[in-house]
XYZ file of N, CA and C in Angstrom:
765
model
N 165.854 -84.349 19.638
C 165.691 -83.476 18.472
C 166.131 -82.067 18.840
N 166.944 -81.472 18.021
C 167.451 -80.135 18.290
C 166.562 -79.087 17.626
N 166.294 -78.030 18.380
C 165.526 -76.914 17.839
C 166.481 -75.795 17.405
N 166.192 -75.291 16.248
C 167.038 -74.216 15.736
C 166.186 -72.961 15.523
N 166.779 -71.826 15.809
C 166.098 -70.578 15.532
C 165.911 -70.413 14.037
N 164.745 -69.918 13.620
C 164.539 -69.712 12.181
C 165.498 -68.666 11.645
N 165.976 -68.914 10.497
C 166.913 -68.002 9.849
C 166.133 -67.144 8.861
N 166.248 -65.837 8.999
C 165.525 -64.932 8.114
C 165.991 -65.083 6.690
N 165.041 -65.060 5.793
C 165.350 -65.080 4.369
C 166.085 -63.799 4.030
N 167.119 -63.931 3.251
C 167.916 -62.751 2.913
C 167.109 -61.715 2.153
N 165.954 -62.162 1.571
C 165.122 -61.235 0.833
C 164.045 -60.599 1.703
N 163.876 -61.099 2.955
C 162.869 -60.549 3.849
C 163.328 -59.197 4.382
N 162.392 -58.240 4.533
C 162.783 -56.921 5.082
C 163.223 -57.058 6.530
N 164.243 -56.380 6.905
C 164.783 -56.469 8.261
C 165.156 -55.073 8.718
N 164.666 -54.703 9.942
C 164.900 -53.339 10.414
C 166.164 -53.275 11.254
N 167.027 -52.360 10.930
C 168.235 -52.072 11.697
C 168.109 -50.641 12.208
N 168.309 -50.459 13.505
C 168.014 -49.183 14.135
C 168.678 -47.981 13.517
N 169.902 -48.160 13.017
C 170.614 -46.994 12.506
C 170.440 -46.826 10.989
N 169.558 -47.665 10.388
C 169.292 -47.551 8.963
C 167.836 -47.153 8.738
N 167.506 -46.591 7.593
C 166.108 -46.246 7.301
C 165.213 -47.476 7.334
N 163.958 -47.278 7.709
C 163.008 -48.377 7.762
C 162.740 -48.891 6.349
N 162.842 -50.212 6.149
C 162.581 -50.764 4.815
C 161.180 -50.402 4.331
N 161.061 -50.185 3.047
C 159.779 -49.776 2.470
C 158.681 -50.789 2.742
N 159.019 -52.063 2.750
C 158.012 -53.114 2.956
C 157.446 -53.106 4.363
N 158.153 -52.510 5.335
C 157.684 -52.471 6.715
C 156.934 -51.184 7.050
N 157.044 -50.196 6.204
C 156.461 -48.905 6.538
C 154.936 -48.971 6.624
N 154.305 -49.657 5.700
C 152.847 -49.761 5.713
C 152.317 -50.440 6.964
N 152.791 -51.661 7.305
C 152.309 -52.326 8.524
C 152.576 -51.532 9.797
N 153.776 -50.934 9.884
C 154.093 -50.156 11.082
C 153.163 -48.952 11.205
N 152.893 -48.289 10.078
C 151.987 -47.137 10.096
C 150.573 -47.568 10.502
N 150.126 -48.696 9.980
C 148.779 -49.185 10.286
C 148.641 -49.538 11.761
N 149.622 -50.296 12.269
C 149.569 -50.681 13.695
C 149.692 -49.464 14.607
N 150.546 -48.530 14.224
C 150.720 -47.331 15.044
C 149.456 -46.504 15.130
N 148.806 -46.290 13.987
C 147.559 -45.536 13.985
C 146.462 -46.278 14.753
N 146.462 -47.616 14.642
C 145.467 -48.410 15.373
C 145.623 -48.268 16.877
N 146.882 -48.328 17.338
C 147.147 -48.189 18.773
C 146.733 -46.800 19.256
N 147.039 -45.755 18.477
C 146.660 -44.393 18.850
C 145.137 -44.240 18.901
N 144.445 -44.821 17.921
C 142.985 -44.736 17.896
C 142.372 -45.464 19.077
N 142.922 -46.636 19.406
C 142.420 -47.389 20.550
C 142.629 -46.614 21.844
N 143.817 -45.995 22.005
C 144.082 -45.197 23.196
C 143.142 -44.021 23.315
N 142.887 -43.343 22.186
C 141.966 -42.199 22.201
C 140.560 -42.639 22.566
N 140.144 -43.816 22.057
C 138.806 -44.315 22.362
C 138.669 -44.649 23.846
N 139.714 -45.244 24.425
C 139.679 -45.580 25.856
C 139.593 -44.320 26.697
N 140.412 -43.314 26.369
C 140.393 -42.053 27.114
C 139.028 -41.372 27.000
N 138.462 -41.358 25.788
C 137.152 -40.735 25.591
C 136.079 -41.478 26.367
N 136.167 -42.811 26.394
C 135.187 -43.598 27.147
C 135.244 -43.313 28.628
N 136.454 -43.215 29.171
C 136.609 -42.906 30.594
C 136.047 -41.526 30.904
N 136.308 -40.557 30.021
C 135.812 -39.193 30.238
C 134.286 -39.151 30.229
N 133.673 -39.885 29.302
C 132.207 -39.886 29.197
C 131.566 -40.485 30.435
N 132.223 -41.486 31.032
C 131.661 -42.172 32.189
C 131.778 -41.366 33.478
N 132.616 -40.302 33.470
C 132.783 -39.500 34.671
C 131.575 -38.613 34.906
N 131.210 -38.423 36.182
C 130.120 -37.515 36.508
C 130.571 -36.064 36.327
N 129.631 -35.233 35.923
C 129.906 -33.805 35.775
C 130.246 -33.222 37.153
N 131.431 -32.607 37.319
C 131.796 -32.053 38.626
C 131.017 -30.811 39.002
N 130.201 -30.293 38.087
C 129.389 -29.132 38.400
C 130.087 -27.821 38.076
N 129.310 -26.761 38.172
C 129.815 -25.431 37.797
C 130.238 -24.621 39.010
N 130.495 -25.269 40.129
C 130.897 -24.554 41.336
C 132.254 -23.887 41.182
N 132.454 -22.791 41.913
C 133.724 -22.072 41.803
C 133.973 -21.243 43.054
N 135.243 -20.922 43.270
C 135.639 -19.977 44.315
C 136.537 -18.932 43.662
N 136.319 -17.680 43.987
C 137.079 -16.584 43.395
C 138.084 -16.069 44.422
N 139.348 -16.471 44.241
C 140.403 -16.039 45.147
C 141.110 -14.785 44.636
N 140.612 -14.191 43.566
C 141.291 -13.029 42.996
C 141.132 -11.788 43.862
N 140.011 -11.685 44.572
C 139.769 -10.518 45.423
C 138.663 -10.839 46.418
N 138.721 -10.205 47.584
C 137.672 -10.415 48.579
C 136.451 -9.573 48.238
N 135.310 -9.993 48.768
C 134.079 -9.232 48.607
C 133.433 -9.061 49.968
N 132.618 -8.036 50.141
C 131.938 -7.806 51.414
C 130.436 -7.964 51.221
N 129.833 -8.728 52.108
C 128.399 -9.004 52.046
C 127.768 -8.587 53.372
N 126.623 -7.903 53.307
C 125.898 -7.504 54.509
C 124.596 -8.286 54.630
N 124.181 -8.533 55.859
C 122.927 -9.237 56.102
C 122.766 -9.534 57.574
N 121.771 -10.350 57.897
C 121.528 -10.768 59.273
C 122.135 -12.149 59.462
N 122.919 -12.297 60.525
C 123.596 -13.562 60.794
C 122.775 -14.419 61.746
N 122.613 -15.693 61.382
C 122.002 -16.668 62.285
C 122.934 -17.868 62.381
N 123.235 -18.257 63.608
C 124.081 -19.427 63.852
C 123.179 -20.504 64.429
N 122.712 -21.407 63.531
C 121.730 -22.389 64.024
C 121.862 -23.767 63.368
N 122.886 -24.528 63.602
C 124.069 -24.222 64.395
C 125.244 -23.725 63.547
N 125.044 -23.655 62.223
C 126.125 -23.206 61.343
C 125.861 -21.762 60.928
N 126.891 -20.945 60.836
C 126.699 -19.531 60.515
C 126.175 -19.333 59.087
N 125.058 -18.628 58.979
C 124.476 -18.312 57.674
C 124.082 -16.842 57.679
N 124.447 -16.125 56.624
C 124.099 -14.718 56.482
C 122.904 -14.618 55.532
N 121.856 -13.889 55.958
C 120.645 -13.752 55.150
C 120.481 -12.319 54.690
N 120.229 -12.182 53.391
C 119.992 -10.871 52.788
C 118.590 -10.840 52.215
N 117.835 -9.779 52.513
C 116.462 -9.684 52.056
C 116.351 -9.490 50.556
N 115.335 -10.129 49.968
C 115.031 -9.972 48.554
C 113.579 -9.505 48.423
N 113.338 -8.517 47.563
C 111.994 -7.950 47.430
C 111.022 -8.915 46.765
N 111.527 -9.760 45.870
C 110.630 -10.614 45.090
C 110.812 -12.101 45.386
N 111.255 -12.445 46.580
C 111.449 -13.850 46.895
C 112.028 -14.030 48.281
N 112.374 -15.275 48.640
C 112.934 -15.536 49.960
C 114.308 -14.892 50.119
N 114.693 -14.680 51.368
C 116.001 -14.095 51.646
C 117.107 -14.990 51.094
N 118.142 -14.350 50.571
C 119.295 -15.095 50.052
C 120.176 -15.545 51.214
N 120.455 -16.839 51.270
C 121.289 -17.402 52.334
C 122.715 -17.594 51.839
N 123.686 -17.156 52.636
C 125.101 -17.353 52.325
C 125.759 -18.065 53.499
N 126.143 -19.309 53.293
C 126.850 -20.050 54.339
C 128.225 -19.438 54.556
N 128.677 -19.411 55.811
C 129.982 -18.857 56.137
C 130.913 -19.962 56.624
N 132.144 -19.951 56.127
C 133.171 -20.897 56.567
C 134.467 -20.137 56.759
N 135.428 -20.795 57.368
C 136.743 -20.196 57.537
C 137.651 -20.665 56.416
N 138.886 -20.226 56.432
C 139.860 -20.685 55.451
C 140.231 -22.141 55.733
N 140.785 -22.790 54.720
C 141.182 -24.205 54.803
C 139.959 -25.075 55.102
N 140.087 -26.012 56.024
C 139.015 -26.993 56.272
C 138.362 -26.772 57.636
N 137.953 -25.527 57.888
C 137.393 -25.204 59.200
C 136.133 -24.354 59.066
N 135.241 -24.541 60.048
C 134.076 -23.692 60.146
C 134.444 -22.374 60.808
N 133.456 -21.475 60.917
C 133.724 -20.153 61.473
C 132.756 -19.823 62.609
N 132.099 -20.853 63.165
C 131.092 -20.623 64.205
C 131.676 -19.946 65.434
N 132.910 -20.281 65.796
C 133.508 -19.704 67.008
C 133.663 -18.189 66.885
N 133.892 -17.669 65.684
C 134.028 -16.227 65.471
C 132.680 -15.557 65.248
N 131.700 -16.319 64.815
C 130.410 -15.745 64.433
C 129.413 -15.656 65.578
N 129.589 -16.460 66.613
C 128.583 -16.549 67.674
C 128.266 -15.203 68.316
N 129.248 -14.347 68.480
C 128.995 -13.068 69.152
C 128.087 -12.150 68.332
N 127.919 -12.455 67.035
C 127.075 -11.622 66.167
C 125.735 -12.303 65.857
N 125.421 -13.396 66.524
C 124.209 -14.152 66.220
C 122.961 -13.265 66.343
N 122.150 -13.230 65.303
C 120.922 -12.449 65.295
C 121.101 -10.983 64.951
N 122.318 -10.570 64.611
C 122.600 -9.162 64.345
C 122.844 -8.910 62.855
N 122.719 -7.651 62.464
C 123.112 -7.232 61.132
C 124.611 -7.029 61.103
N 125.296 -7.684 60.173
C 126.754 -7.570 60.117
C 127.225 -7.471 58.669
N 128.488 -7.078 58.525
C 129.183 -7.115 57.233
C 130.273 -8.164 57.333
N 130.378 -8.999 56.313
C 131.359 -10.085 56.313
C 132.224 -9.966 55.066
N 133.527 -10.124 55.255
C 134.456 -10.023 54.131
C 135.134 -11.364 53.894
N 135.169 -11.780 52.633
C 135.797 -13.050 52.318
C 135.785 -13.333 50.831
N 136.094 -14.579 50.477
C 136.146 -15.008 49.085
C 134.848 -15.730 48.727
N 134.176 -15.296 47.658
C 132.873 -15.879 47.306
C 133.006 -17.268 46.683
N 132.116 -18.153 47.113
C 132.004 -19.511 46.582
C 130.563 -19.666 46.110
N 130.357 -20.271 44.955
C 128.985 -20.398 44.461
C 128.843 -21.610 43.561
N 127.608 -22.135 43.530
C 127.270 -23.229 42.626
C 125.760 -23.233 42.400
N 125.370 -23.047 41.158
C 123.965 -23.126 40.763
C 123.061 -22.278 41.660
N 123.482 -21.056 41.939
C 122.669 -20.154 42.738
C 122.855 -20.278 44.237
N 123.595 -21.265 44.688
C 123.869 -21.411 46.125
C 125.129 -20.628 46.446
N 125.188 -20.021 47.635
C 126.269 -19.100 47.964
C 126.961 -19.474 49.277
N 128.253 -19.191 49.309
C 129.067 -19.373 50.513
C 130.156 -18.312 50.488
N 130.659 -17.969 51.661
C 131.749 -17.006 51.759
C 132.833 -17.597 52.659
N 134.068 -17.667 52.123
C 135.209 -18.093 52.928
C 135.758 -16.861 53.643
N 135.437 -16.737 54.918
C 135.775 -15.542 55.685
C 137.286 -15.467 55.892
N 137.862 -14.311 55.609
C 139.304 -14.140 55.775
C 139.656 -14.090 57.258
N 140.940 -14.281 57.550
C 141.382 -14.384 58.940
C 141.510 -13.040 59.644
N 141.354 -11.926 58.931
C 141.497 -10.607 59.547
C 140.527 -10.440 60.719
N 140.967 -9.730 61.749
C 140.145 -9.550 62.951
C 138.849 -8.813 62.654
N 138.840 -7.931 61.651
C 137.643 -7.144 61.342
C 136.847 -7.732 60.178
N 137.070 -9.016 59.846
C 136.361 -9.637 58.719
C 134.870 -9.736 58.996
N 134.484 -9.831 60.271
C 133.083 -9.768 60.675
C 132.914 -8.526 61.535
N 132.038 -7.624 61.125
C 131.871 -6.371 61.859
C 130.402 -5.963 61.860
N 129.952 -5.226 62.897
C 128.541 -4.817 62.979
C 128.135 -3.948 61.796
N 126.912 -4.165 61.313
C 126.331 -3.338 60.255
C 124.849 -3.193 60.573
N 124.498 -2.287 61.500
C 123.106 -2.165 61.961
C 122.097 -1.972 60.829
N 122.498 -1.323 59.756
C 121.576 -1.071 58.658
C 121.159 -2.332 57.926
N 121.891 -3.449 58.132
C 121.566 -4.710 57.455
C 120.657 -5.586 58.297
N 120.207 -5.072 59.432
C 119.469 -5.906 60.372
C 117.979 -5.980 60.151
N 117.486 -5.532 59.004
C 116.046 -5.544 58.785
C 115.580 -6.724 57.928
N 116.461 -7.686 57.678
C 116.088 -8.855 56.885
C 115.298 -9.845 57.729
N 114.183 -10.295 57.217
C 113.387 -11.313 57.898
C 113.615 -12.653 57.222
N 114.082 -13.626 57.993
C 114.332 -14.962 57.446
C 113.820 -15.986 58.447
N 112.505 -16.035 58.612
C 111.910 -16.990 59.542
C 111.982 -18.397 58.965
N 112.105 -19.362 59.864
C 112.150 -20.754 59.432
C 110.736 -21.236 59.113
N 110.580 -21.893 57.972
C 109.294 -22.437 57.534
C 109.407 -23.954 57.494
N 108.553 -24.645 58.245
C 108.589 -26.107 58.283
C 107.889 -26.663 57.046
N 108.567 -27.552 56.348
C 108.001 -28.201 55.159
C 107.318 -29.502 55.531
N 107.947 -30.302 56.413
C 107.345 -31.556 56.853
C 108.341 -32.704 56.880
N 107.895 -33.853 57.355
C 108.721 -35.051 57.425
C 108.902 -35.640 56.023
N 110.151 -35.960 55.698
C 110.442 -36.542 54.385
C 111.511 -37.624 54.512
N 111.468 -38.584 53.617
C 112.525 -39.579 53.481
C 113.251 -39.290 52.173
N 114.557 -39.061 52.268
C 115.353 -38.651 51.121
C 116.516 -39.609 50.900
N 116.907 -39.761 49.657
C 118.039 -40.610 49.279
C 119.091 -39.737 48.612
N 120.344 -39.910 49.016
C 121.405 -39.119 48.421
C 122.757 -39.442 49.003
N 123.625 -38.455 49.013
C 125.003 -38.617 49.503
C 125.340 -37.478 50.460
N 125.986 -37.816 51.565
C 126.427 -36.805 52.528
C 127.795 -36.276 52.100
N 127.919 -34.949 52.057
C 129.165 -34.305 51.647
C 129.411 -33.091 52.518
N 130.565 -32.462 52.345
C 130.798 -31.192 53.047
C 130.400 -30.060 52.111
N 129.746 -29.062 52.673
C 129.168 -27.990 51.864
C 130.226 -27.155 51.146
N 131.382 -26.963 51.737
C 132.389 -26.085 51.141
C 132.931 -26.663 49.840
N 133.322 -27.909 49.864
C 133.882 -28.507 48.655
C 132.806 -28.716 47.597
N 131.608 -29.122 48.023
C 130.535 -29.337 47.063
C 130.195 -28.059 46.317
N 130.199 -26.936 47.008
C 129.790 -25.676 46.385
C 130.837 -25.096 45.443
N 132.055 -25.673 45.424
C 132.975 -25.193 44.404
C 134.448 -25.195 44.720
N 134.838 -25.498 45.951
C 136.261 -25.441 46.273
C 137.016 -26.639 45.707
N 136.355 -27.775 45.582
C 136.981 -28.970 45.023
C 136.134 -29.502 43.873
N 136.799 -30.118 42.905
C 136.106 -30.794 41.806
C 136.809 -32.128 41.556
N 136.137 -33.248 41.814
C 134.752 -33.329 42.268
C 134.640 -33.085 43.775
N 133.476 -32.582 44.188
C 133.214 -32.380 45.608
C 132.313 -33.456 46.165
N 132.148 -34.535 45.399
C 131.311 -35.656 45.798
C 132.024 -36.961 45.461
N 131.495 -38.078 45.966
C 131.987 -39.390 45.570
C 133.103 -39.927 46.440
N 133.436 -41.187 46.174
C 134.447 -41.893 46.966
C 135.804 -41.205 46.912
N 136.152 -40.654 45.749
C 137.468 -40.019 45.624
C 137.597 -38.796 46.520
N 136.463 -38.239 46.947
C 136.491 -37.037 47.774
C 136.233 -37.342 49.252
N 136.057 -38.591 49.595
C 135.661 -38.959 50.950
C 136.620 -38.422 52.020
N 137.916 -38.650 51.869
C 138.882 -38.239 52.898
C 138.841 -36.727 53.111
N 138.723 -35.977 52.030
C 138.679 -34.515 52.129
C 137.397 -34.070 52.838
N 136.274 -34.696 52.471
C 134.994 -34.336 53.085
C 134.998 -34.614 54.581
N 135.590 -35.733 54.975
C 135.669 -36.075 56.401
C 136.467 -35.021 57.156
N 137.573 -34.562 56.566
C 138.387 -33.533 57.221
C 137.605 -32.231 57.367
N 136.899 -31.838 56.320
C 136.142 -30.577 56.354
C 135.014 -30.636 57.382
N 134.255 -31.729 57.375
C 133.150 -31.849 58.326
C 133.679 -31.928 59.751
N 134.797 -32.630 59.955
C 135.405 -32.708 61.291
C 135.863 -31.335 61.766
N 136.203 -30.454 60.828
C 136.671 -29.113 61.170
C 135.557 -28.113 61.423
N 134.295 -28.558 61.350
C 133.191 -27.667 61.677
C 132.406 -27.138 60.499
N 132.765 -27.549 59.279
C 132.017 -27.116 58.094
C 130.701 -27.889 58.024
N 129.641 -27.222 57.618
C 128.306 -27.823 57.621
C 128.230 -29.036 56.699
N 127.791 -30.192 57.222
C 127.542 -31.346 56.352
C 126.219 -31.164 55.637
N 126.139 -31.663 54.428
C 124.919 -31.526 53.643
C 124.560 -32.860 53.002
N 123.262 -33.028 52.745
C 122.795 -34.156 51.956
C 122.528 -33.650 50.547
N 123.101 -34.337 49.553
C 122.900 -33.979 48.155
C 122.007 -35.038 47.516
N 120.858 -34.609 47.030
C 119.947 -35.518 46.343
C 119.906 -35.146 44.859
N 119.503 -36.108 44.038
C 119.447 -35.878 42.594
C 118.095 -36.321 42.061
N 117.443 -35.431 41.320
C 116.158 -35.760 40.724
C 116.361 -36.596 39.466
N 115.269 -37.121 38.919
C 115.355 -37.899 37.689
C 115.886 -37.061 36.532
N 115.685 -35.768 36.616
C 116.177 -34.866 35.563
C 117.634 -34.465 35.776
N 118.248 -34.973 36.853
C 119.649 -34.658 37.123
C 119.857 -33.407 37.947
N 118.784 -32.808 38.460
C 118.902 -31.598 39.280
C 119.340 -31.969 40.697
N 120.373 -31.285 41.197
C 120.881 -31.545 42.535
C 120.230 -30.600 43.546
N 119.875 -31.143 44.705
C 119.307 -30.334 45.775
C 120.147 -30.549 47.034
N 120.362 -29.487 47.806
C 121.241 -29.527 48.967
C 120.461 -29.234 50.246
N 120.637 -30.096 51.248
C 120.005 -29.926 52.556
C 121.092 -29.859 53.628
N 121.102 -28.808 54.419
C 122.029 -28.719 55.555
C 121.530 -29.658 56.649
N 122.410 -30.503 57.171
C 122.019 -31.510 58.155
C 122.176 -30.988 59.580
N 121.145 -31.204 60.390
C 121.168 -30.837 61.803
C 120.547 -31.974 62.609
N 120.778 -31.943 63.933
C 120.097 -32.873 64.815
C 118.638 -32.483 64.949
N 117.839 -33.385 65.523
C 116.412 -33.094 65.716
C 116.203 -31.853 66.583
N 117.177 -31.560 67.452
C 117.077 -30.396 68.324
C 117.814 -29.188 67.761
N 118.217 -29.258 66.493
C 118.932 -28.146 65.871
C 120.416 -28.122 66.156
N 120.951 -29.196 66.713
C 122.370 -29.253 67.079
C 123.229 -29.663 65.882
N 124.549 -29.443 65.955
C 125.446 -29.842 64.856
C 125.419 -31.352 64.651
N 125.654 -31.771 63.404
C 125.644 -33.193 63.070
C 126.997 -33.650 62.528
N 128.052 -32.922 62.822
C 129.336 -33.205 62.191
C 129.883 -34.603 62.509
N 130.099 -34.902 63.786
C 130.707 -36.177 64.149
C 129.798 -37.353 63.811
N 128.505 -37.180 63.979
C 127.560 -38.289 63.799
C 127.500 -38.786 62.365
N 127.767 -37.912 61.380
C 127.612 -38.327 59.980
C 128.906 -38.829 59.352
N 130.021 -38.722 60.059
C 131.305 -39.084 59.461
C 131.348 -40.504 58.904
N 130.770 -41.518 59.582
C 130.848 -42.880 59.032
C 130.083 -43.054 57.724
N 129.226 -42.093 57.369
C 128.361 -42.261 56.203
C 128.739 -41.362 55.026
N 129.800 -40.585 55.184
C 130.186 -39.634 54.133
C 130.538 -40.373 52.838
N 130.081 -39.833 51.716
C 130.397 -40.340 50.374
C 129.795 -41.708 50.080
N 128.784 -42.098 50.842
C 128.086 -43.356 50.589
C 126.622 -43.064 50.247
N 125.992 -43.921 49.434
C 124.559 -43.747 49.199
C 123.777 -44.051 50.472
N 122.948 -43.104 50.896
C 122.225 -43.253 52.161
C 120.773 -42.828 51.987
N 119.956 -43.266 52.939
C 118.557 -42.845 53.023
C 118.346 -42.206 54.380
N 117.808 -40.983 54.379
C 117.616 -40.233 55.611
C 116.146 -39.866 55.768
N 115.646 -39.990 56.983
C 114.289 -39.569 57.300
C 114.360 -38.473 58.354
N 113.729 -37.340 58.082
C 113.793 -36.244 59.032
C 112.850 -35.122 58.673
N 112.950 -34.036 59.426
C 112.087 -32.872 59.250
C 112.759 -31.866 58.326
N 112.112 -31.591 57.208
C 112.639 -30.625 56.250
C 112.066 -29.240 56.575
N 112.949 -28.239 56.587
C 112.513 -26.855 56.783
C 113.300 -25.964 55.846
N 112.815 -24.725 55.730
C 113.461 -23.767 54.835
C 113.639 -22.447 55.576
N 114.822 -21.877 55.455
C 115.077 -20.537 55.988
C 115.690 -19.719 54.870
N 114.962 -18.702 54.443
C 115.389 -18.027 53.228
C 115.301 -19.025 52.084
N 116.345 -19.095 51.259
C 116.355 -20.073 50.168
C 117.252 -21.267 50.480
N 117.492 -21.516 51.777
C 118.341 -22.626 52.203
C 117.494 -23.708 52.869
N 117.686 -24.960 52.445
C 116.943 -26.091 53.000
C 117.728 -26.765 54.118
N 116.996 -27.238 55.138
C 117.587 -27.960 56.259
C 116.886 -29.310 56.405
N 117.617 -30.287 56.921
C 117.042 -31.586 57.249
C 117.474 -31.948 58.663
N 116.496 -31.993 59.593
C 116.774 -32.333 60.989
C 116.463 -33.817 61.200
N 117.409 -34.555 61.740
C 117.202 -35.984 61.903
C 117.996 -36.534 63.071
N 117.660 -37.747 63.462
C 118.392 -38.510 64.453
C 119.412 -39.363 63.704
N 120.680 -39.430 64.141
C 121.681 -40.253 63.441
C 121.232 -41.701 63.275
N 120.388 -42.185 64.203
C 119.903 -43.567 64.094
C 119.004 -43.754 62.876
N 118.532 -42.648 62.288
C 117.648 -42.725 61.132
C 118.404 -42.750 59.811
N 119.742 -42.779 59.866
C 120.550 -42.859 58.652
C 120.693 -44.324 58.260
N 120.349 -44.636 57.026
C 120.451 -46.006 56.537
C 121.363 -46.058 55.299
N 122.316 -46.983 55.311
C 123.130 -47.205 54.109
C 122.307 -47.977 53.079
N 122.521 -47.668 51.819
C 121.816 -48.357 50.736
C 122.765 -49.301 50.006
């Protein structure tokens, strides 16, 4: 049996590219076209709704700013400024690109200094990207009267995600999650303070700087766990308005 292609009825509308679209085809084409556009818009909107809020973090590269305070390197450089009505304001210090600044800051440990760099902030948390100039960190004896003693809160078990503090606070969006894992690993490997980010039932994020039980850096030890849901047990303390979590790497559990 031979199969033949159907022959179009001479009265059926037929579209020819160089001729106007037949009137009988305009309605169906318009309907299908609008349907496809609506479906595409719905898919895009659905994907956007499912994305996590990257947060309000930011870095201002328009101009440098100078901040004075007392520097403590324990083990990551943090500048503390006294506040009359609350704990000292803590400003984490980092270098440009994906590097920490501890090697430049150690000589000023425990002293009042002035630091120049680009401000990074997120939800009241502060960081300064110190510029490469030789005088970016300089003595400021008048800033040395800030008291920022460490206050022990106690042993806690926390659930969250390990990230690098620089990107989380505003340099990258998103600064959390699997898509940011490679970047976070590079930053933490470069000496930037690793942090644990926890989330309350109300969606409030809390940040803990990670240290060893003896106050040592935790950079290399946490790399296998970056951007994964983890449970950490350790000693929580507060210095100024900055939280720390001291733990043994063996106490990190994947969830």
